[in-house]
Amino acid sequence: MTNWTRNTLFLTLCATAVAATVTTTPQAAGAAGPEPASVPRLDWQPCELPAGTTGPAGQECATLPVPLDYSRPHGRTVPVAVTRLLSDRPEKRRGTLAVIPGGPGSSGVQRLTQKGAALQNALGGAYDLISLDPRGVGGSVRARCGMPAADRRLVTLRSWPAPDGGIEENTARSFRTAESCATDGGAVLRSFTTRNEARDIDRLRQALGERKLSVWGTSYGAYVGAVYRQTQPGRVDRVVLDSTGDPDPTRVARGWLENMSRGSADRFADFAAWSADPAREAEGLRLAQRAEGVEPLFLALAAQLDRAPRDSGTPGVPLTGNGLRQALQNALYSDAAFPAMARLIQEARSAEGRPTLPPDLAQVIPDEDASLMVAVICNDVRWPGPASGDAERVEADRARYPLTAGMPVNITPCAFWKDAPAGQPVRITDEGPSNILMVQSLRDPATPYAGALKMRAALGDRARMVTVDRGGHGMYLGNGNECGDGAVTRFLTTGHRPAQDTHCAD
């Protein structure tokens, strides 16, 4: 049985035992050619769930051995944790749907546990559901850089500038992180790439004996799904790309991070309207009389915490200005997080008591998880070096987007990364069958609408796009609405897409 827990941002993830080595023959990218001569047999067992966790009935887990290096298919293999949930109405089954998690760093096993029952209900048994923990996550092969604990808090893994906008500390931290990853990460860490995740998904398809997979990828997982569809067009049936970023291959990951400045600004309007609503008065969560008063209040509070951090309910971890800013970034993903964010602001404004930090700000992220979060974005594409004008970009971005204070354009360990990418990033094009449906919110804090439009343009007539007039990140069966969810469900179950790009009112 495969051991697993929550994703990399919250709890420690367990490693699974290494599986037996198998041999394969390589498959040409972009072709639906012959399958490998030998594919692994999966030993499906009931998933071992963490204490207090309940998954959908019938969810099973296994370990899939995959080549460490696909250019050496007869060499070393590493384990990838996989999961499945068979159709509960097999007479309705039309295929297998791969659920691709976001991140980099989220667990597909956990994602299926969270969404499996809702998917079964929405899709009416049309699919067996599968997913995997990408390399570096959960029950899959792990690696570590040996990063010190102080560098493994979310507010230090993200390159938040100093209160005055200085980046000297970020630069020093980025340098030592890249150095330690080069020294301690090894070949396993270097194998943590988007291209390998797409290859591992296809390896799972082979092990299942499926001719084709349908795909639902969310956030970073949408990019993985687009890469899989681009490199294996003959192996993909229907594709849903949910909350996508700009696919420009020269700016993979770097461009996504930069776009968070605009995305956060767009999305903050929803939080401001919510927290100024008179309905919040009775809850003690009303922050201002009018929505336009919320941003100045937030910025003033963050500046105050820059000057004088507050002791929090977590000993040794004060609430700083950057801690407040990071808490906001997390809260903008879903309306459900608004009450806790407003409460944190109220507690930080109060002269009494100690504000309660959100769990992801209070904890030290495990080394293996922090290392994975860095490795994928640095392995995929070469980033600009340390003399490329980071300080100037931070200054300009802070002025234009004060809520994010320059973090999205700041220096990262990728500026000092030792290893060149194993290959060129995949260019997403309009070539191939027209079998893609995009779903996107207008006010997404992480993958903003402007970036999704670039993915839409790259796909051309291969895709249709459904835009949902609301905020949040991750639309289908999450932050979306009946119109958007219905369009995705209809496409997956019937193949019907809108004749042209469409808009769903909130």
PDB file of N, CA and C in Angstrom, residues 152-183:
ATOM      1  N   ARG A 152      13.141  27.824   4.961  1.00  0.00           N
ATOM      2  CA  ARG A 152      12.051  26.948   4.546  1.00  0.00           C
ATOM      3  C   ARG A 152      10.704  27.357   5.124  1.00  0.00           C
ATOM      4  N   ARG A 153      10.576  28.626   5.428  1.00  0.00           N
ATOM      5  CA  ARG A 153       9.256  29.183   5.725  1.00  0.00           C
ATOM      6  C   ARG A 153       8.705  29.803   4.449  1.00  0.00           C
ATOM      7  N   LEU A 154       7.390  29.840   4.342  1.00  0.00           N
ATOM      8  CA  LEU A 154       6.792  30.307   3.099  1.00  0.00           C
ATOM      9  C   LEU A 154       7.203  31.737   2.774  1.00  0.00           C
ATOM     10  N   VAL A 155       7.397  32.567   3.808  1.00  0.00           N
ATOM     11  CA  VAL A 155       7.761  33.960   3.558  1.00  0.00           C
ATOM     12  C   VAL A 155       9.229  34.116   3.191  1.00  0.00           C
ATOM     13  N   THR A 156      10.023  33.037   3.299  1.00  0.00           N
ATOM     14  CA  THR A 156      11.404  33.106   2.828  1.00  0.00           C
ATOM     15  C   THR A 156      11.586  32.310   1.541  1.00  0.00           C
ATOM     16  N   LEU A 157      10.803  31.252   1.363  1.00  0.00           N
ATOM     17  CA  LEU A 157      10.823  30.562   0.064  1.00  0.00           C
ATOM     18  C   LEU A 157      10.338  31.489  -1.042  1.00  0.00           C
ATOM     19  N   ARG A 158       9.345  32.305  -0.743  1.00  0.00           N
ATOM     20  CA  ARG A 158       8.939  33.369  -1.654  1.00  0.00           C
ATOM     21  C   ARG A 158       9.862  34.564  -1.417  1.00  0.00           C
ATOM     22  N   SER A 159      10.333  35.179  -2.478  1.00  0.00           N
ATOM     23  CA  SER A 159      11.343  36.233  -2.342  1.00  0.00           C
ATOM     24  C   SER A 159      10.704  37.584  -2.041  1.00  0.00           C
ATOM     25  N   TRP A 160      10.183  37.730  -0.816  1.00  0.00           N
ATOM     26  CA  TRP A 160       9.638  39.020  -0.405  1.00  0.00           C
ATOM     27  C   TRP A 160      10.789  39.971  -0.120  1.00  0.00           C
ATOM     28  N   PRO A 161      10.831  41.130  -0.753  1.00  0.00           N
ATOM     29  CA  PRO A 161      11.903  42.095  -0.479  1.00  0.00           C
ATOM     30  C   PRO A 161      11.852  42.604   0.957  1.00  0.00           C
ATOM     31  N   ALA A 162      12.935  43.235   1.375  1.00  0.00           N
ATOM     32  CA  ALA A 162      12.969  43.888   2.679  1.00  0.00           C
ATOM     33  C   ALA A 162      11.959  45.041   2.704  1.00  0.00           C
ATOM     34  N   PRO A 163      11.614  45.537   3.895  1.00  0.00           N
ATOM     35  CA  PRO A 163      10.637  46.635   3.981  1.00  0.00           C
ATOM     36  C   PRO A 163      10.979  47.846   3.126  1.00  0.00           C
ATOM     37  N   ASP A 164      12.280  48.090   2.924  1.00  0.00           N
ATOM     38  CA  ASP A 164      12.662  49.231   2.083  1.00  0.00           C
ATOM     39  C   ASP A 164      12.808  48.858   0.614  1.00  0.00           C
ATOM     40  N   GLY A 165      12.457  47.629   0.265  1.00  0.00           N
ATOM     41  CA  GLY A 165      12.573  47.177  -1.116  1.00  0.00           C
ATOM     42  C   GLY A 165      13.902  46.533  -1.444  1.00  0.00           C
ATOM     43  N   GLY A 166      14.808  46.479  -0.495  1.00  0.00           N
ATOM     44  CA  GLY A 166      16.117  45.890  -0.748  1.00  0.00           C
ATOM     45  C   GLY A 166      16.036  44.390  -1.001  1.00  0.00           C
ATOM     46  N   ILE A 167      16.950  43.868  -1.831  1.00  0.00           N
ATOM     47  CA  ILE A 167      16.925  42.449  -2.181  1.00  0.00           C
ATOM     48  C   ILE A 167      18.224  41.745  -1.796  1.00  0.00           C
ATOM     49  N   GLU A 168      19.042  42.374  -0.973  1.00  0.00           N
ATOM     50  CA  GLU A 168      20.323  41.760  -0.623  1.00  0.00           C
ATOM     51  C   GLU A 168      20.130  40.421   0.085  1.00  0.00           C
ATOM     52  N   GLU A 169      19.215  40.370   1.035  1.00  0.00           N
ATOM     53  CA  GLU A 169      18.967  39.117   1.759  1.00  0.00           C
ATOM     54  C   GLU A 169      18.384  38.063   0.821  1.00  0.00           C
ATOM     55  N   ASN A 170      17.476  38.469  -0.082  1.00  0.00           N
ATOM     56  CA  ASN A 170      16.922  37.521  -1.059  1.00  0.00           C
ATOM     57  C   ASN A 170      18.018  36.951  -1.946  1.00  0.00           C
ATOM     58  N   THR A 171      18.949  37.794  -2.355  1.00  0.00           N
ATOM     59  CA  THR A 171      20.034  37.353  -3.226  1.00  0.00           C
ATOM     60  C   THR A 171      20.921  36.341  -2.510  1.00  0.00           C
ATOM     61  N   ALA A 172      21.279  36.629  -1.273  1.00  0.00           N
ATOM     62  CA  ALA A 172      22.123  35.705  -0.517  1.00  0.00           C
ATOM     63  C   ALA A 172      21.420  34.377  -0.285  1.00  0.00           C
ATOM     64  N   ARG A 173      20.134  34.422   0.039  1.00  0.00           N
ATOM     65  CA  ARG A 173      19.378  33.194   0.260  1.00  0.00           C
ATOM     66  C   ARG A 173      19.251  32.397  -1.039  1.00  0.00           C
ATOM     67  N   SER A 174      18.993  33.069  -2.136  1.00  0.00           N
ATOM     68  CA  SER A 174      18.871  32.386  -3.425  1.00  0.00           C
ATOM     69  C   SER A 174      20.178  31.695  -3.792  1.00  0.00           C
ATOM     70  N   PHE A 175      21.304  32.373  -3.533  1.00  0.00           N
ATOM     71  CA  PHE A 175      22.609  31.791  -3.855  1.00  0.00           C
ATOM     72  C   PHE A 175      22.860  30.526  -3.038  1.00  0.00           C
ATOM     73  N   ARG A 176      22.648  30.587  -1.720  1.00  0.00           N
ATOM     74  CA  ARG A 176      22.950  29.402  -0.913  1.00  0.00           C
ATOM     75  C   ARG A 176      21.975  28.261  -1.195  1.00  0.00           C
ATOM     76  N   THR A 177      20.737  28.577  -1.562  1.00  0.00           N
ATOM     77  CA  THR A 177      19.794  27.521  -1.924  1.00  0.00           C
ATOM     78  C   THR A 177      20.249  26.807  -3.188  1.00  0.00           C
ATOM     79  N   ALA A 178      20.626  27.563  -4.208  1.00  0.00           N
ATOM     80  CA  ALA A 178      21.101  26.949  -5.448  1.00  0.00           C
ATOM     81  C   ALA A 178      22.363  26.126  -5.201  1.00  0.00           C
ATOM     82  N   GLU A 179      23.258  26.631  -4.368  1.00  0.00           N
ATOM     83  CA  GLU A 179      24.482  25.893  -4.052  1.00  0.00           C
ATOM     84  C   GLU A 179      24.170  24.581  -3.350  1.00  0.00           C
ATOM     85  N   SER A 180      23.288  24.617  -2.361  1.00  0.00           N
ATOM     86  CA  SER A 180      22.983  23.394  -1.623  1.00  0.00           C
ATOM     87  C   SER A 180      22.221  22.392  -2.484  1.00  0.00           C
ATOM     88  N   CYS A 181      21.365  22.863  -3.390  1.00  0.00           N
ATOM     89  CA  CYS A 181      20.661  21.942  -4.284  1.00  0.00           C
ATOM     90  C   CYS A 181      21.643  21.273  -5.245  1.00  0.00           C
ATOM     91  N   ALA A 182      22.644  22.023  -5.713  1.00  0.00           N
ATOM     92  CA  ALA A 182      23.648  21.450  -6.604  1.00  0.00           C
ATOM     93  C   ALA A 182      24.493  20.423  -5.875  1.00  0.00           C
ATOM     94  N   THR A 183      24.763  20.660  -4.598  1.00  0.00           N
ATOM     95  CA  THR A 183      25.615  19.760  -3.821  1.00  0.00           C
ATOM     96  C   THR A 183      24.873  18.507  -3.378  1.00  0.00           C
TER      97      THR A 183
END
